[in-house]
mmCIF file of C-alpha atoms in Angstrom:
data_model
loop_
_atom_site.group_PDB
_atom_site.id
_atom_site.type_symbol
_atom_site.label_atom_id
_atom_site.label_comp_id
_atom_site.label_asym_id
_atom_site.label_seq_id
_atom_site.Cartn_x
_atom_site.Cartn_y
_atom_site.Cartn_z
ATOM 1 C CA UNK A 1030 23.661 -23.526 -8.601
ATOM 2 C CA UNK A 1031 24.753 -22.445 -5.267
ATOM 3 C CA UNK A 1032 21.488 -20.027 -4.831
ATOM 4 C CA UNK A 1033 19.367 -23.203 -5.993
ATOM 5 C CA UNK A 1034 21.260 -25.643 -3.204
ATOM 6 C CA UNK A 1035 20.616 -22.831 -0.662
ATOM 7 C CA UNK A 1036 17.244 -21.999 -1.309
ATOM 8 C CA UNK A 1037 16.302 -26.151 -1.171
ATOM 9 C CA UNK A 1038 17.937 -26.232 2.091
ATOM 10 C CA UNK A 1039 15.607 -23.612 3.542
ATOM 11 C CA UNK A 1040 13.040 -26.331 2.665
ATOM 12 C CA UNK A 1041 14.227 -28.645 5.073
ATOM 13 C CA UNK A 1042 15.309 -26.125 7.755
ATOM 14 C CA UNK A 1043 12.024 -24.115 8.053
ATOM 15 C CA UNK A 1044 10.179 -27.519 9.553
ATOM 16 C CA UNK A 1045 12.987 -28.003 11.688
ATOM 17 C CA UNK A 1046 12.883 -24.166 13.127
ATOM 18 C CA UNK A 1047 8.956 -24.640 13.480
ATOM 19 C CA UNK A 1048 9.750 -27.570 15.862
ATOM 20 C CA UNK A 1049 12.524 -26.293 17.443
ATOM 21 C CA UNK A 1050 12.058 -23.957 20.824
ATOM 22 C CA UNK A 1051 11.384 -20.590 20.083
ATOM 23 C CA UNK A 1052 11.424 -19.580 23.878
ATOM 24 C CA UNK A 1053 11.302 -21.250 27.366
ATOM 25 C CA UNK A 1054 8.478 -19.614 29.670
ATOM 26 C CA UNK A 1055 7.338 -20.096 33.272
ATOM 27 C CA UNK A 1056 5.051 -18.066 35.505
ATOM 28 C CA UNK A 1057 7.719 -17.620 38.127
ATOM 29 C CA UNK A 1058 11.734 -19.367 37.764
ATOM 30 C CA UNK A 1059 11.133 -21.723 40.639
ATOM 31 C CA UNK A 1060 8.205 -23.372 38.547
ATOM 32 C CA UNK A 1061 10.467 -24.311 35.748
ATOM 33 C CA UNK A 1062 10.356 -23.316 32.303
ATOM 34 C CA UNK A 1063 8.025 -24.683 29.302
ATOM 35 C CA UNK A 1064 9.501 -25.213 25.820
ATOM 36 C CA UNK A 1065 7.689 -22.805 23.357
ATOM 37 C CA UNK A 1066 8.091 -23.675 19.266
ATOM 38 C CA UNK A 1067 5.926 -22.474 16.330
ATOM 39 C CA UNK A 1068 3.978 -26.005 16.852
ATOM 40 C CA UNK A 1069 3.031 -25.881 20.082
ATOM 41 C CA UNK A 1070 1.937 -22.282 20.200
ATOM 42 C CA UNK A 1071 -0.116 -22.967 17.358
ATOM 43 C CA UNK A 1072 -1.678 -25.489 19.005
ATOM 44 C CA UNK A 1073 -2.113 -23.466 21.789
ATOM 45 C CA UNK A 1074 -3.981 -20.898 19.476
ATOM 46 C CA UNK A 1075 -6.237 -22.972 17.805
ATOM 47 C CA UNK A 1076 -7.676 -23.656 21.144
ATOM 48 C CA UNK A 1077 -8.355 -20.164 21.870
ATOM 49 C CA UNK A 1078 -8.397 -17.843 19.220
ATOM 50 C CA UNK A 1079 -9.177 -19.458 15.785
ATOM 51 C CA UNK A 1080 -8.655 -16.070 13.849
ATOM 52 C CA UNK A 1081 -5.578 -15.421 15.485
ATOM 53 C CA UNK A 1082 -4.017 -19.408 14.813
ATOM 54 C CA UNK A 1083 -5.050 -18.841 11.258
ATOM 55 C CA UNK A 1084 -2.954 -15.108 10.630
ATOM 56 C CA UNK A 1085 0.201 -16.734 12.630
ATOM 57 C CA UNK A 1086 -0.112 -20.191 10.307
ATOM 58 C CA UNK A 1087 -0.399 -17.820 7.352
ATOM 59 C CA UNK A 1088 2.733 -15.858 8.589
ATOM 60 C CA UNK A 1089 4.896 -18.408 10.283
ATOM 61 C CA UNK A 1090 4.297 -21.692 7.767
ATOM 62 C CA UNK A 1091 2.647 -20.979 4.904
ATOM 63 C CA UNK A 1092 3.951 -17.165 3.904
ATOM 64 C CA UNK A 1093 7.755 -18.309 4.249
ATOM 65 C CA UNK A 1094 7.267 -21.741 2.854
ATOM 66 C CA UNK A 1095 5.444 -20.693 -0.324
ATOM 67 C CA UNK A 1096 7.821 -18.114 -0.983
ATOM 68 C CA UNK A 1097 10.719 -20.857 -0.784
ATOM 69 C CA UNK A 1098 9.186 -22.899 -3.272
ATOM 70 C CA UNK A 1099 8.012 -20.041 -5.545
ATOM 71 C CA UNK A 1100 11.942 -18.445 -5.312
ATOM 72 C CA UNK A 1101 13.317 -22.386 -5.953
ATOM 73 C CA UNK A 1102 10.771 -22.597 -9.073
ATOM 74 C CA UNK A 1103 12.352 -19.422 -10.467
ATOM 75 C CA UNK A 1104 15.547 -20.569 -10.004
ATOM 76 C CA UNK A 1105 15.003 -23.530 -12.162
ATOM 77 C CA UNK A 1106 13.385 -21.605 -14.374
ATOM 78 C CA UNK A 1107 9.605 -23.660 -13.813
ATOM 79 C CA UNK A 1108 8.344 -20.430 -12.505
ATOM 80 C CA UNK A 1109 7.998 -16.954 -14.814
ATOM 81 C CA UNK A 1110 10.463 -14.103 -13.026
ATOM 82 C CA UNK A 1111 7.426 -11.671 -13.153
ATOM 83 C CA UNK A 1112 6.206 -13.827 -10.231
ATOM 84 C CA UNK A 1113 9.029 -12.132 -7.650
ATOM 85 C CA UNK A 1114 7.315 -9.175 -6.503
ATOM 86 C CA UNK A 1115 4.831 -11.546 -4.931
ATOM 87 C CA UNK A 1116 7.166 -13.819 -3.625
ATOM 88 C CA UNK A 1117 9.007 -10.394 -2.082
ATOM 89 C CA UNK A 1118 5.466 -9.716 -0.061
ATOM 90 C CA UNK A 1119 5.740 -13.217 1.142
ATOM 91 C CA UNK A 1120 9.000 -12.773 2.375
ATOM 92 C CA UNK A 1121 8.160 -9.536 4.283
ATOM 93 C CA UNK A 1122 4.780 -11.269 5.628
ATOM 94 C CA UNK A 1123 7.243 -13.938 6.931
ATOM 95 C CA UNK A 1124 9.120 -11.403 8.735
ATOM 96 C CA UNK A 1125 6.166 -9.943 10.468
ATOM 97 C CA UNK A 1126 6.231 -13.022 12.489
ATOM 98 C CA UNK A 1127 9.455 -12.560 13.899
ATOM 99 C CA UNK A 1128 8.514 -9.357 14.643
ATOM 100 C CA UNK A 1129 5.450 -10.507 16.602
ATOM 101 C CA UNK A 1130 7.623 -13.260 18.367
ATOM 102 C CA UNK A 1131 9.813 -10.123 19.570
ATOM 103 C CA UNK A 1132 7.170 -8.269 20.747
ATOM 104 C CA UNK A 1133 5.563 -10.960 22.963
ATOM 105 C CA UNK A 1134 9.058 -11.356 24.715
ATOM 106 C CA UNK A 1135 9.392 -7.981 25.448
ATOM 107 C CA UNK A 1136 6.088 -7.760 26.932
ATOM 108 C CA UNK A 1137 5.893 -10.781 28.587
ATOM 109 C CA UNK A 1138 9.310 -10.076 30.427
ATOM 110 C CA UNK A 1139 7.792 -6.559 31.067
ATOM 111 C CA UNK A 1140 5.202 -8.260 33.210
ATOM 112 C CA UNK A 1141 7.533 -9.278 36.031
ATOM 113 C CA UNK A 1142 6.231 -12.559 37.001
ATOM 114 C CA UNK A 1143 6.636 -14.695 33.694
ATOM 115 C CA UNK A 1144 10.202 -15.578 33.054
ATOM 116 C CA UNK A 1145 10.984 -15.769 29.264
ATOM 117 C CA UNK A 1146 14.219 -17.005 27.527
ATOM 118 C CA UNK A 1147 15.012 -16.861 24.047
ATOM 119 C CA UNK A 1148 15.765 -20.563 22.601
ATOM 120 C CA UNK A 1149 17.875 -21.464 19.324
ATOM 121 C CA UNK A 1150 14.692 -22.063 17.241
ATOM 122 C CA UNK A 1151 13.931 -18.093 17.271
ATOM 123 C CA UNK A 1152 17.571 -17.811 16.005
ATOM 124 C CA UNK A 1153 17.047 -20.714 13.343
ATOM 125 C CA UNK A 1154 13.473 -19.179 12.407
ATOM 126 C CA UNK A 1155 14.713 -15.463 12.162
ATOM 127 C CA UNK A 1156 17.920 -16.953 10.489
ATOM 128 C CA UNK A 1157 15.631 -19.000 7.398
ATOM 129 C CA UNK A 1158 13.322 -15.961 7.090
ATOM 130 C CA UNK A 1159 16.672 -13.722 6.717
ATOM 131 C CA UNK A 1160 18.608 -16.104 4.206
ATOM 132 C CA UNK A 1161 15.150 -16.432 2.318
ATOM 133 C CA UNK A 1162 14.932 -12.410 2.195
ATOM 134 C CA UNK A 1163 18.879 -12.473 0.901
ATOM 135 C CA UNK A 1164 18.336 -15.621 -1.524
ATOM 136 C CA UNK A 1165 15.320 -13.423 -3.012
ATOM 137 C CA UNK A 1166 17.503 -10.629 -3.885
ATOM 138 C CA UNK A 1167 20.547 -12.374 -5.083
ATOM 139 C CA UNK A 1168 18.165 -14.447 -7.500
ATOM 140 C CA UNK A 1169 16.310 -11.533 -8.720
ATOM 141 C CA UNK A 1170 19.659 -10.128 -9.526
ATOM 142 C CA UNK A 1171 20.972 -12.923 -11.171
ATOM 143 C CA UNK A 1172 17.449 -13.303 -13.387
ATOM 144 C CA UNK A 1173 18.111 -9.038 -14.327
ATOM 145 C CA UNK A 1174 21.630 -9.754 -15.375
ATOM 146 C CA UNK A 1175 20.466 -12.776 -17.441
ATOM 147 C CA UNK A 1176 18.045 -10.508 -19.139
ATOM 148 C CA UNK A 1177 20.702 -8.008 -20.211
#
């Protein structure tokens, strides 16, 4: 029951993480910093690069949320356990998004003209993805024990 509740809590925490500030960025420290979230980043991308916006939308929103829904359905016995390898791949795609955000922060800090500060939303988003991976592994272990 604990696994189920933790998985369902991710369905609430993911949308919070999407709107939470991932970072604060500005051209120079004297001009102030703008907060950037997954949603504001996507809004900006849709205006400039639709292909990249679709890719980031798939990685940041659809992959982790679909994986969590699938995991909950497996835990409640409403989805066949043979779908777990697909859920594992969705988790890897979601983790790729966190890697890309970290890479962008590292590159922007190296430029020198931009100021970037990580914000609490980045930690929340990363925590949700890592919790999803852990819950997936625990669910797989629980399913294999039930099959024995």
